[in-house]
Short mmCIF file of C-alpha atoms in Angstrom, two decimals:
data_model
loop_
_atom_site.label_atom_id
_atom_site.label_comp_id
_atom_site.label_asym_id
_atom_site.label_seq_id
_atom_site.Cartn_x
_atom_site.Cartn_y
_atom_site.Cartn_z
CA UNK A 28 -195.22 -90.12 -54.22
CA UNK A 29 -192.68 -89.06 -51.80
CA UNK A 30 -192.15 -92.49 -50.12
CA UNK A 31 -191.64 -94.06 -53.03
CA UNK A 32 -188.51 -91.95 -53.94
CA UNK A 33 -187.13 -93.09 -50.53
CA UNK A 34 -186.91 -96.32 -51.33
CA UNK A 35 -185.59 -95.53 -54.64
CA UNK A 36 -182.75 -93.87 -52.71
CA UNK A 37 -181.81 -96.90 -50.88
CA UNK A 38 -182.17 -99.46 -53.57
CA UNK A 39 -179.86 -97.01 -55.91
CA UNK A 40 -177.24 -96.60 -52.76
CA UNK A 41 -177.40 -100.73 -52.64
CA UNK A 42 -177.05 -101.48 -56.26
CA UNK A 43 -173.99 -99.04 -56.46
CA UNK A 44 -172.47 -100.82 -53.37
CA UNK A 45 -173.08 -104.30 -55.17
CA UNK A 46 -171.66 -102.79 -58.53
CA UNK A 47 -168.74 -101.87 -56.25
CA UNK A 48 -167.93 -105.47 -55.40
CA UNK A 49 -168.78 -107.18 -58.56
CA UNK A 50 -166.38 -104.71 -60.09
CA UNK A 51 -163.89 -106.17 -58.29
CA UNK A 52 -164.83 -109.58 -58.51
CA UNK A 53 -163.83 -112.83 -56.92
CA UNK A 54 -161.67 -111.15 -53.90
CA UNK A 55 -159.40 -114.27 -53.82
CA UNK A 56 -157.80 -113.34 -57.34
CA UNK A 57 -155.45 -110.33 -57.51
CA UNK A 58 -157.20 -106.80 -58.32
CA UNK A 59 -156.05 -105.30 -61.46
CA UNK A 60 -154.09 -102.09 -61.34
CA UNK A 61 -155.04 -99.09 -63.61
CA UNK A 62 -150.68 -99.12 -64.97
CA UNK A 63 -151.30 -102.73 -65.93
CA UNK A 64 -154.69 -101.97 -67.73
CA UNK A 65 -152.44 -99.15 -69.44
CA UNK A 66 -149.27 -101.29 -70.33
CA UNK A 67 -151.26 -104.32 -71.29
CA UNK A 68 -154.62 -103.48 -72.78
CA UNK A 69 -153.30 -100.60 -74.42
CA UNK A 70 -155.40 -100.99 -77.59
CA UNK A 71 -158.77 -100.96 -75.69
CA UNK A 72 -156.89 -97.63 -73.57
CA UNK A 73 -156.44 -96.61 -76.95
CA UNK A 74 -159.51 -96.80 -78.30
CA UNK A 75 -161.39 -94.92 -74.74
CA UNK A 76 -159.19 -91.75 -75.47
CA UNK A 77 -159.87 -92.25 -79.40
CA UNK A 78 -163.50 -91.96 -78.52
CA UNK A 79 -163.48 -90.04 -75.39
CA UNK A 80 -161.69 -87.15 -77.09
CA UNK A 81 -158.92 -86.92 -74.99
CA UNK A 82 -155.31 -88.41 -75.16
CA UNK A 83 -154.46 -89.43 -71.37
CA UNK A 84 -153.66 -93.08 -70.87
CA UNK A 85 -153.91 -92.87 -67.17
CA UNK A 86 -157.22 -91.39 -67.44
CA UNK A 87 -158.29 -94.06 -70.26
CA UNK A 88 -157.15 -96.90 -67.92
CA UNK A 89 -158.88 -95.61 -64.71
CA UNK A 90 -162.06 -95.14 -66.88
CA UNK A 91 -161.98 -99.10 -68.07
CA UNK A 92 -161.45 -100.26 -64.74
CA UNK A 93 -164.32 -98.11 -63.52
CA UNK A 94 -166.90 -99.26 -66.26
CA UNK A 95 -165.51 -102.80 -65.77
CA UNK A 96 -164.41 -103.14 -69.42
CA UNK A 97 -167.57 -101.69 -70.78
CA UNK A 98 -165.59 -99.32 -73.28
CA UNK A 99 -168.67 -97.38 -74.08
CA UNK A 100 -169.24 -96.65 -70.42
CA UNK A 101 -165.40 -95.64 -70.17
CA UNK A 102 -165.81 -93.06 -72.82
CA UNK A 103 -168.77 -91.69 -71.52
CA UNK A 104 -166.62 -91.16 -68.26
CA UNK A 105 -163.91 -89.48 -70.21
CA UNK A 106 -166.20 -87.28 -72.11
CA UNK A 107 -167.82 -86.41 -68.48
CA UNK A 108 -164.13 -85.99 -67.44
CA UNK A 109 -162.89 -83.56 -69.96
CA UNK A 110 -165.83 -81.22 -69.76
CA UNK A 111 -164.38 -80.36 -66.45
CA UNK A 112 -161.04 -78.69 -67.37
CA UNK A 113 -160.45 -75.27 -68.22
CA UNK A 114 -159.10 -75.49 -71.97
CA UNK A 115 -155.44 -73.51 -72.10
CA UNK A 116 -155.73 -73.12 -75.93
CA UNK A 117 -155.34 -75.21 -79.32
CA UNK A 118 -151.72 -76.66 -80.35
CA UNK A 119 -150.36 -76.25 -83.63
CA UNK A 120 -151.28 -78.86 -86.42
CA UNK A 121 -149.46 -82.17 -85.53
CA UNK A 122 -146.80 -82.84 -88.74
CA UNK A 123 -146.95 -86.48 -89.44
CA UNK A 124 -144.28 -85.89 -91.89
CA UNK A 125 -142.06 -85.55 -88.60
CA UNK A 126 -143.35 -89.17 -87.08
CA UNK A 127 -141.18 -91.48 -85.64
CA UNK A 128 -143.07 -93.90 -87.05
CA UNK A 129 -143.05 -97.74 -85.31
CA UNK A 130 -145.24 -99.02 -88.19
CA UNK A 131 -145.70 -97.81 -91.78
CA UNK A 132 -146.53 -99.65 -94.43
CA UNK A 133 -148.04 -99.26 -98.24
CA UNK A 134 -150.28 -101.28 -99.93
CA UNK A 135 -149.79 -99.22 -103.36
CA UNK A 136 -145.73 -99.27 -103.53
CA UNK A 137 -143.49 -102.23 -102.46
CA UNK A 138 -140.19 -100.37 -102.70
CA UNK A 139 -140.57 -97.11 -101.04
CA UNK A 140 -138.34 -94.66 -99.36
CA UNK A 141 -138.16 -95.49 -95.93
CA UNK A 142 -139.24 -98.84 -96.56
CA UNK A 143 -142.06 -100.73 -95.06
CA UNK A 144 -141.82 -101.56 -91.39
CA UNK A 145 -144.46 -103.87 -89.88
CA UNK A 146 -144.32 -103.01 -85.97
CA UNK A 147 -145.87 -104.81 -83.18
CA UNK A 148 -148.83 -106.09 -85.49
CA UNK A 149 -151.53 -108.85 -85.20
CA UNK A 150 -150.90 -108.94 -89.52
CA UNK A 151 -149.90 -112.09 -90.71
CA UNK A 152 -150.58 -114.07 -86.79
CA UNK A 153 -152.57 -117.33 -87.43
CA UNK A 154 -155.04 -116.22 -84.99
CA UNK A 155 -154.69 -119.29 -82.92
CA UNK A 156 -155.46 -118.72 -79.21
CA UNK A 157 -151.71 -118.78 -77.26
CA UNK A 158 -152.59 -120.99 -73.90
CA UNK A 159 -148.71 -119.39 -73.18
CA UNK A 160 -150.58 -116.28 -72.00
CA UNK A 161 -152.49 -118.21 -70.03
CA UNK A 162 -149.83 -119.39 -67.75
CA UNK A 163 -147.40 -117.37 -66.06
CA UNK A 164 -144.20 -117.11 -67.87
CA UNK A 165 -141.36 -114.78 -68.67
CA UNK A 166 -141.74 -111.32 -70.33
CA UNK A 167 -140.86 -111.78 -73.76
CA UNK A 168 -138.04 -109.81 -75.08
CA UNK A 169 -137.38 -108.52 -78.73
CA UNK A 170 -133.82 -107.77 -78.64
CA UNK A 171 -132.75 -105.06 -81.14
CA UNK A 172 -129.68 -102.87 -81.48
CA UNK A 173 -130.61 -99.20 -80.84
CA UNK A 174 -131.25 -97.34 -84.03
CA UNK A 175 -132.00 -93.45 -84.76
CA UNK A 176 -135.42 -92.71 -86.35
CA UNK A 177 -135.13 -90.79 -89.53
CA UNK A 178 -138.37 -89.22 -90.52
CA UNK A 179 -139.96 -90.66 -93.67
CA UNK A 180 -141.95 -88.75 -96.71
CA UNK A 181 -145.62 -89.43 -96.94
CA UNK A 182 -146.63 -91.98 -100.06
CA UNK A 183 -148.76 -89.58 -101.55
CA UNK A 184 -146.02 -87.04 -102.06
CA UNK A 185 -144.69 -89.62 -104.59
CA UNK A 186 -148.04 -89.77 -106.51
CA UNK A 187 -148.25 -85.58 -106.41
CA UNK A 188 -144.97 -84.93 -108.25
CA UNK A 189 -147.05 -86.55 -111.48
CA UNK A 190 -149.81 -84.77 -110.56
CA UNK A 191 -151.61 -88.10 -110.56
CA UNK A 192 -153.47 -87.20 -107.37
CA UNK A 193 -155.33 -84.16 -106.04
CA UNK A 194 -153.50 -82.05 -103.77
CA UNK A 195 -153.64 -81.30 -99.97
CA UNK A 196 -152.89 -77.30 -100.33
CA UNK A 197 -151.70 -75.77 -96.91
CA UNK A 198 -154.11 -73.73 -95.75
CA UNK A 199 -154.56 -71.68 -92.33
CA UNK A 200 -158.50 -71.30 -91.78
CA UNK A 201 -158.81 -72.11 -88.02
CA UNK A 202 -161.14 -75.10 -88.06
CA UNK A 203 -164.90 -75.51 -86.32
CA UNK A 204 -165.04 -77.27 -83.43
CA UNK A 205 -167.82 -79.35 -82.29
CA UNK A 206 -167.04 -79.70 -78.44
CA UNK A 207 -167.82 -75.70 -78.65
CA UNK A 208 -170.68 -75.20 -81.36
CA UNK A 209 -173.52 -77.50 -82.17
CA UNK A 210 -173.45 -80.27 -84.85
CA UNK A 211 -174.93 -78.10 -87.95
CA UNK A 212 -175.42 -79.30 -91.58
CA UNK A 213 -173.90 -78.67 -94.02
CA UNK A 214 -170.60 -79.92 -92.23
CA UNK A 215 -167.55 -78.76 -93.81
CA UNK A 216 -164.83 -81.29 -93.95
CA UNK A 217 -162.60 -79.94 -90.83
CA UNK A 218 -166.01 -80.46 -88.73
CA UNK A 219 -166.61 -84.14 -90.81
CA UNK A 220 -163.09 -85.29 -89.67
CA UNK A 221 -163.26 -84.05 -85.77
CA UNK A 222 -166.56 -86.13 -85.69
CA UNK A 223 -165.18 -89.08 -87.25
CA UNK A 224 -162.24 -89.15 -85.33
CA UNK A 225 -164.15 -89.40 -82.25
CA UNK A 226 -166.92 -91.93 -83.79
CA UNK A 227 -167.96 -94.81 -82.73
CA UNK A 228 -165.13 -97.81 -84.20
CA UNK A 229 -167.68 -100.11 -84.90
CA UNK A 230 -170.27 -97.38 -86.37
CA UNK A 231 -167.46 -96.30 -88.81
CA UNK A 232 -166.19 -99.64 -89.65
CA UNK A 233 -169.72 -100.95 -90.79
CA UNK A 234 -170.05 -97.92 -92.95
CA UNK A 235 -166.51 -98.18 -94.40
CA UNK A 236 -167.28 -101.90 -94.85
CA UNK A 237 -170.44 -100.63 -96.82
CA UNK A 238 -168.22 -98.73 -99.40
CA UNK A 239 -166.31 -101.63 -100.14
CA UNK A 240 -169.52 -103.69 -100.48
CA UNK A 241 -170.74 -101.25 -103.62
CA UNK A 242 -172.88 -98.73 -101.49
CA UNK A 243 -170.81 -95.55 -102.80
CA UNK A 244 -168.08 -97.82 -104.07
CA UNK A 245 -164.54 -95.40 -104.35
CA UNK A 246 -162.47 -98.30 -104.46
CA UNK A 247 -159.73 -97.80 -102.07
CA UNK A 248 -156.46 -98.61 -101.33
CA UNK A 249 -154.35 -97.79 -98.01
CA UNK A 250 -151.57 -95.46 -100.02
CA UNK A 251 -149.74 -95.45 -96.43
CA UNK A 252 -150.58 -96.10 -92.73
CA UNK A 253 -148.72 -94.63 -90.16
CA UNK A 254 -148.17 -95.54 -86.51
CA UNK A 255 -145.87 -93.25 -84.08
CA UNK A 256 -145.24 -90.45 -82.01
CA UNK A 257 -145.41 -86.84 -83.07
CA UNK A 258 -144.57 -83.92 -81.12
CA UNK A 259 -147.10 -81.23 -79.78
CA UNK A 260 -146.46 -77.87 -80.17
CA UNK A 261 -148.19 -74.98 -78.58
CA UNK A 262 -147.95 -71.06 -78.90
CA UNK A 263 -147.46 -70.14 -75.06
CA UNK A 264 -148.57 -66.20 -74.78
CA UNK A 265 -146.38 -65.67 -71.65
CA UNK A 266 -143.17 -66.88 -73.51
CA UNK A 267 -144.12 -65.13 -77.01
CA UNK A 268 -142.90 -68.32 -78.91
CA UNK A 269 -143.88 -72.16 -79.18
CA UNK A 270 -142.86 -74.88 -77.27
CA UNK A 271 -143.31 -78.48 -77.19
CA UNK A 272 -145.89 -79.76 -74.45
CA UNK A 273 -145.45 -83.35 -74.99
CA UNK A 274 -146.14 -86.11 -77.28
CA UNK A 275 -148.60 -88.30 -78.67
CA UNK A 276 -149.00 -91.53 -80.59
CA UNK A 277 -151.05 -91.38 -83.05
CA UNK A 278 -152.17 -93.62 -86.49
CA UNK A 279 -152.71 -91.84 -89.79
CA UNK A 280 -154.19 -93.58 -93.13
CA UNK A 281 -154.16 -91.87 -96.36
CA UNK A 282 -155.88 -93.67 -99.13
CA UNK A 283 -155.65 -93.29 -102.76
CA UNK A 284 -158.86 -93.66 -104.48
CA UNK A 285 -159.92 -94.13 -108.13
CA UNK A 286 -161.51 -91.30 -109.56
CA UNK A 287 -162.49 -90.78 -113.65
CA UNK A 288 -162.62 -87.16 -112.60
CA UNK A 289 -165.65 -85.03 -112.93
CA UNK A 290 -166.75 -81.59 -115.00
CA UNK A 291 -164.17 -80.23 -112.69
CA UNK A 292 -161.24 -82.29 -111.90
CA UNK A 293 -159.00 -84.07 -114.10
CA UNK A 294 -158.99 -88.47 -114.16
CA UNK A 295 -156.67 -88.60 -111.16
CA UNK A 296 -156.36 -90.33 -107.76
CA UNK A 297 -158.30 -88.69 -104.93
CA UNK A 298 -157.56 -89.34 -101.30
CA UNK A 299 -159.52 -90.02 -97.94
CA UNK A 300 -157.83 -89.53 -94.75
CA UNK A 301 -158.14 -90.55 -91.25
CA UNK A 302 -156.06 -89.30 -88.26
CA UNK A 303 -156.74 -91.54 -84.76
CA UNK A 304 -155.43 -91.12 -81.19
CA UNK A 305 -153.08 -93.93 -80.54
CA UNK A 306 -152.61 -97.57 -82.26
CA UNK A 307 -155.98 -97.19 -84.08
CA UNK A 308 -155.38 -99.56 -87.31
CA UNK A 309 -158.99 -100.31 -87.90
CA UNK A 310 -160.18 -96.59 -86.78
CA UNK A 311 -158.08 -95.04 -89.24
CA UNK A 312 -158.50 -97.05 -92.29
CA UNK A 313 -162.13 -96.92 -91.84
CA UNK A 314 -162.20 -93.26 -91.12
CA UNK A 315 -160.46 -92.65 -94.26
CA UNK A 316 -163.10 -94.88 -96.16
CA UNK A 317 -165.93 -93.10 -94.98
CA UNK A 318 -163.93 -89.50 -95.41
CA UNK A 319 -163.49 -90.02 -99.00
CA UNK A 320 -167.59 -91.25 -99.41
CA UNK A 321 -168.42 -88.20 -97.70
CA UNK A 322 -166.41 -86.11 -100.16
CA UNK A 323 -168.85 -86.94 -103.34
CA UNK A 324 -170.12 -83.44 -103.64
CA UNK A 325 -167.01 -81.61 -103.41
CA UNK A 326 -165.60 -84.25 -106.41
CA UNK A 327 -168.46 -83.53 -108.45
CA UNK A 328 -169.58 -87.45 -108.05
CA UNK A 329 -173.19 -88.54 -108.04
CA UNK A 330 -175.48 -88.79 -104.74
CA UNK A 331 -176.21 -92.90 -104.90
CA UNK A 332 -178.30 -92.71 -101.83
CA UNK A 333 -175.76 -94.75 -100.42
CA UNK A 334 -175.54 -94.41 -96.74
CA UNK A 335 -172.00 -93.54 -96.20
CA UNK A 336 -172.65 -90.44 -98.57
CA UNK A 337 -175.29 -89.17 -96.27
CA UNK A 338 -173.38 -86.99 -93.77
CA UNK A 339 -176.63 -85.64 -91.87
CA UNK A 340 -176.62 -89.71 -90.97
CA UNK A 341 -173.13 -90.42 -90.74
CA UNK A 342 -172.53 -87.63 -88.07
CA UNK A 343 -175.74 -87.31 -86.39
CA UNK A 344 -175.29 -91.43 -85.28
CA UNK A 345 -171.30 -91.68 -85.23
CA UNK A 346 -171.28 -90.38 -81.62
CA UNK A 347 -171.65 -93.56 -79.20
CA UNK A 348 -172.36 -91.31 -76.59
CA UNK A 349 -175.19 -89.36 -77.88
CA UNK A 350 -176.51 -92.89 -79.35
CA UNK A 351 -176.18 -94.74 -76.08
CA UNK A 352 -177.63 -91.82 -74.34
CA UNK A 353 -180.70 -91.54 -75.93
CA UNK A 354 -180.96 -95.42 -76.28
CA UNK A 355 -180.32 -96.05 -72.88
CA UNK A 356 -182.51 -93.36 -71.27
CA UNK A 357 -185.71 -95.38 -72.69
CA UNK A 358 -184.88 -97.89 -69.90
CA UNK A 359 -185.19 -95.17 -67.20
CA UNK A 360 -188.61 -94.39 -65.33
CA UNK A 361 -191.36 -93.29 -67.92
CA UNK A 362 -194.31 -94.39 -65.78
CA UNK A 363 -196.24 -91.07 -66.22
CA UNK A 364 -195.33 -91.25 -70.31
CA UNK A 365 -196.94 -94.88 -70.09
CA UNK A 366 -199.65 -94.03 -67.78
CA UNK A 367 -200.90 -91.95 -70.42
CA UNK A 368 -200.41 -94.19 -73.51
CA UNK A 369 -202.32 -96.63 -71.33
CA UNK A 370 -205.23 -94.63 -70.51
CA UNK A 371 -205.55 -93.92 -74.42
CA UNK A 372 -205.14 -97.14 -75.29
CA UNK A 373 -208.00 -98.23 -72.73
CA UNK A 374 -209.83 -95.54 -74.00
CA UNK A 375 -209.74 -96.47 -77.84
CA UNK A 376 -210.23 -100.24 -77.01
CA UNK A 377 -213.56 -99.04 -75.23
CA UNK A 378 -214.67 -97.19 -77.83
CA UNK A 379 -213.90 -100.15 -80.60
CA UNK A 380 -215.67 -102.52 -78.04
CA UNK A 381 -218.69 -100.66 -77.87
CA UNK A 382 -218.87 -100.36 -81.57
CA UNK A 383 -219.49 -96.70 -81.20
CA UNK A 384 -216.54 -95.11 -82.96
CA UNK A 385 -217.26 -92.17 -85.02
CA UNK A 386 -217.38 -93.61 -88.01
CA UNK A 387 -219.71 -96.48 -86.94
CA UNK A 388 -221.80 -93.98 -85.83
CA UNK A 389 -221.91 -92.37 -88.74
CA UNK A 390 -222.67 -95.39 -90.66
CA UNK A 391 -225.42 -96.48 -88.57
CA UNK A 392 -227.37 -93.00 -89.12
CA UNK B 19 -144.41 -62.16 -80.32
CA UNK B 20 -140.32 -62.30 -80.28
CA UNK B 21 -138.35 -63.64 -83.41
CA UNK B 22 -136.59 -66.68 -82.89
CA UNK B 23 -133.57 -65.79 -81.43
CA UNK B 24 -131.18 -68.44 -80.51
CA UNK B 25 -131.79 -67.85 -76.87
CA UNK B 26 -135.54 -68.81 -77.06
CA UNK B 27 -134.26 -71.90 -79.47
CA UNK B 28 -132.74 -72.98 -76.23
CA UNK B 29 -135.27 -72.27 -74.22
CA UNK B 30 -137.77 -74.02 -76.43
CA UNK B 31 -135.48 -77.10 -76.54
CA UNK B 32 -135.23 -77.48 -72.38
CA UNK B 33 -139.12 -76.54 -71.80
CA UNK B 34 -139.86 -79.43 -74.62
CA UNK B 35 -137.91 -81.55 -72.65
CA UNK B 36 -139.11 -81.30 -69.39
CA UNK B 37 -142.69 -81.48 -70.90
CA UNK B 38 -141.65 -84.87 -72.39
CA UNK B 39 -140.04 -85.97 -69.35
CA UNK B 40 -141.32 -89.30 -67.61
CA UNK B 41 -143.55 -88.55 -64.60
CA UNK B 42 -141.46 -87.48 -61.47
CA UNK B 43 -137.96 -87.31 -63.30
CA UNK B 44 -137.26 -83.64 -63.33
CA UNK B 45 -138.59 -83.03 -59.90
CA UNK B 46 -136.20 -86.13 -58.68
CA UNK B 47 -133.25 -84.85 -60.35
CA UNK B 48 -133.38 -81.31 -59.27
CA UNK B 49 -134.03 -82.85 -55.55
CA UNK B 50 -130.84 -85.02 -55.84
CA UNK B 51 -128.74 -81.97 -57.14
CA UNK B 52 -129.94 -80.10 -53.94
CA UNK B 53 -131.80 -77.64 -55.99
CA UNK B 54 -134.63 -75.90 -53.94
CA UNK B 55 -134.20 -72.35 -54.37
CA UNK B 56 -136.99 -69.90 -52.76
CA UNK B 57 -139.78 -68.77 -55.28
CA UNK B 58 -143.99 -67.40 -55.11
CA UNK B 59 -146.13 -68.73 -57.79
CA UNK B 60 -147.37 -66.69 -60.50
CA UNK B 61 -149.94 -69.66 -61.49
CA UNK B 62 -149.72 -72.28 -59.25
CA UNK B 63 -150.20 -76.03 -60.93
CA UNK B 64 -153.03 -75.84 -62.83
CA UNK B 65 -154.51 -79.30 -64.83
CA UNK B 66 -156.45 -78.49 -67.94
CA UNK B 67 -156.38 -79.66 -71.56
CA UNK B 68 -155.22 -78.14 -75.27
CA UNK B 69 -157.07 -78.94 -78.25
CA UNK B 70 -154.87 -81.00 -80.65
CA UNK B 71 -155.25 -80.27 -84.55
CA UNK B 72 -153.96 -82.40 -87.66
CA UNK B 73 -153.89 -81.38 -91.05
CA UNK B 74 -156.37 -82.85 -93.59
CA UNK B 75 -154.58 -85.16 -96.24
CA UNK B 76 -151.54 -84.68 -93.53
CA UNK B 77 -150.38 -81.30 -95.25
CA UNK B 78 -154.00 -79.19 -95.85
CA UNK B 79 -156.16 -77.24 -93.72
CA UNK B 80 -156.57 -77.97 -90.02
CA UNK B 81 -158.86 -79.95 -88.81
CA UNK B 82 -159.47 -80.42 -84.48
CA UNK B 83 -158.41 -83.78 -83.00
CA UNK B 84 -159.21 -83.83 -79.73
CA UNK B 85 -158.07 -83.20 -76.52
CA UNK B 86 -154.83 -83.63 -74.39
CA UNK B 87 -154.24 -83.23 -70.30
CA UNK B 88 -151.84 -80.70 -70.01
CA UNK B 89 -150.46 -79.11 -66.54
CA UNK B 90 -148.70 -75.63 -66.08
CA UNK B 91 -147.24 -73.29 -63.40
CA UNK B 92 -145.84 -70.06 -63.57
CA UNK B 93 -143.14 -68.85 -60.55
CA UNK B 94 -140.63 -66.22 -59.55
CA UNK B 95 -137.69 -66.55 -57.89
CA UNK B 96 -136.58 -64.71 -54.83
CA UNK B 97 -133.71 -63.32 -57.04
CA UNK B 98 -136.54 -62.15 -59.92
CA UNK B 99 -136.18 -64.60 -62.74
CA UNK B 100 -139.64 -65.80 -64.15
CA UNK B 101 -139.92 -69.81 -65.21
CA UNK B 102 -142.80 -71.50 -66.94
CA UNK B 103 -143.61 -74.87 -67.30
CA UNK B 104 -145.89 -77.09 -69.60
CA UNK B 105 -146.13 -80.69 -68.96
CA UNK B 106 -148.12 -83.22 -70.79
CA UNK B 107 -150.68 -85.04 -68.41
CA UNK B 108 -151.85 -84.20 -64.93
CA UNK B 109 -148.58 -83.68 -62.97
CA UNK B 110 -148.22 -80.94 -60.59
CA UNK B 111 -145.13 -81.66 -59.45
CA UNK B 112 -143.71 -82.09 -62.83
CA UNK B 113 -144.96 -78.68 -63.79
CA UNK B 114 -143.88 -77.33 -61.00
CA UNK B 115 -140.46 -78.74 -61.64
CA UNK B 116 -140.22 -77.52 -65.12
CA UNK B 117 -140.73 -73.89 -64.24
CA UNK B 118 -138.13 -74.30 -61.58
CA UNK B 119 -135.74 -75.52 -64.08
CA UNK B 120 -136.85 -72.89 -66.58
CA UNK B 121 -136.14 -69.81 -64.00
CA UNK B 122 -133.07 -71.50 -62.66
CA UNK B 123 -131.48 -71.57 -66.32
CA UNK B 124 -131.87 -68.04 -66.51
CA UNK B 125 -129.75 -67.45 -63.51
CA UNK B 126 -126.02 -68.33 -62.71
CA UNK B 127 -126.95 -71.97 -61.55
CA UNK B 128 -127.53 -72.21 -65.45
CA UNK B 129 -124.18 -75.14 -66.42
CA UNK B 130 -124.91 -76.71 -63.02
CA UNK B 131 -128.86 -77.60 -64.01
CA UNK B 132 -127.86 -78.25 -67.54
CA UNK B 133 -125.48 -81.10 -66.14
CA UNK B 134 -127.37 -82.54 -63.53
CA UNK B 135 -130.88 -82.38 -65.26
CA UNK B 136 -131.44 -81.07 -68.33
CA UNK B 137 -128.45 -83.31 -69.81
CA UNK B 138 -129.88 -86.74 -68.12
CA UNK B 139 -133.57 -86.06 -69.60
CA UNK B 140 -132.16 -85.75 -72.72
CA UNK B 141 -129.81 -88.57 -72.72
CA UNK B 142 -132.39 -90.70 -71.35
CA UNK B 143 -135.23 -89.93 -73.74
CA UNK B 144 -132.63 -90.14 -76.54
CA UNK B 145 -132.54 -93.94 -74.91
CA UNK B 146 -135.88 -94.82 -74.71
CA UNK B 147 -136.31 -93.46 -78.46
CA UNK B 148 -133.17 -95.71 -79.81
CA UNK B 149 -134.70 -98.74 -77.91
CA UNK B 150 -137.97 -98.27 -79.85
CA UNK B 151 -136.32 -97.02 -83.28
CA UNK B 152 -134.32 -100.27 -83.45
CA UNK B 153 -137.01 -102.42 -82.57
CA UNK B 154 -139.03 -100.81 -85.90
CA UNK B 155 -135.72 -101.25 -87.84
CA UNK B 156 -136.20 -105.24 -86.92
CA UNK B 157 -139.35 -105.33 -88.45
CA UNK B 158 -138.61 -103.96 -92.04
CA UNK B 159 -139.33 -105.84 -94.78
CA UNK B 160 -136.39 -106.79 -96.82
CA UNK B 161 -137.90 -107.84 -100.19
CA UNK B 162 -136.57 -110.12 -102.65
CA UNK B 163 -137.07 -110.72 -106.37
CA UNK B 164 -137.15 -114.21 -107.44
CA UNK B 165 -134.78 -115.12 -109.88
CA UNK B 166 -136.54 -117.08 -112.66
CA UNK B 167 -134.85 -120.27 -114.22
CA UNK B 168 -134.12 -119.08 -117.79
CA UNK B 169 -131.01 -117.49 -119.03
#
């Protein structure tokens, strides 16, 4: 046994040395810097920050490089690093109404104060491969005169004035934190949103899509999608007042959903909410759809058995680090477990082959 | 907690500006201003995290959004003024520079610091923001209504 362990260590060291070499790839090709990843693979960086639940573009870029582009592995590295940091406290809730929007669109209103701002979007591109990018070219520039950024009001505010949409009334109840207490059911909406904002994008997208296809259909419109920088403010005990300690780029999505009304609520539009680190549009819309589907109980809707309505199913399977941890562990040595299974199957077969299983013996008597 | 006095308001502003400054910039401006006063640490630069929060529906109750890296530092000048620095990211030198600027702003050198460090930081930030806002403005959709041909 001892000898096998020693042999394993050597093989592991060598495997890691080879991994490092493969990570670098062809030494004749220029090495990728973490700055290049941060600047040129920004959406991958954003995804790693969102699912890693830590806003730090430099660290996310490093994690992507170390993980050879495996984004779930990169998220794993970020989550592991996060646990080593002392937590100084919590910030005040971000004010997304004061966001300096670089993109802001509404699918429900054409003319809205502040206008429709497309920002740097893939929308309306033809999705044809651009071979110019494979050749060295000059950095493209989008010339624009400088301008002043004005805060733009939330679209749901307009509907609110007529009372046509449910309100999101201000409240300062301290939210639960799933990084401090284990996730337990029933999960309140703040806990669900914390879980969803760091959930796997693919899983969230698939669930959101299932609601569109009819599993817990709630017919969502994108009332508003906005992307931009918001200030992070924190109360500093040694100062005795709050200061800005930085700013983060977020993507916020508010959906407006049809709602026929229930015993307790008048017919009105209801809302789903998505807020995600970085420019993370698909994730943010998905989050809003899943958030709305999970609200069936509070809105007095029927549980149709749809996966997207099942809080326990959604929250316990949304975290890709938990999922991959459990999934990937089955490839690690289970020699002893398997030995006992093997023994059991052999024994059962021996008994079956000899025709002397207890039932057969009884029948013979 | 003290009230939001005008003095606190000004301090709030410069601490915010220092927190948002690009890596190395505040330290660089301090150095080029030839300012390296003596100090002792009350809290040497320390890297940690802060949990960010959002509001449900943008305006409702808060929820935890995820953490952000932050570096903080507190120090005391030989002349007794205490400075605090909180900056985004893992930037020990910048947190120390922020705390130094904060302390110096409470001394007779405040005007000089404002001219040589804070004003350039504000101006550069303004330029960066205006450039991005300008690009965003160029992508604003101008709708026009098709006039129908019957009159």
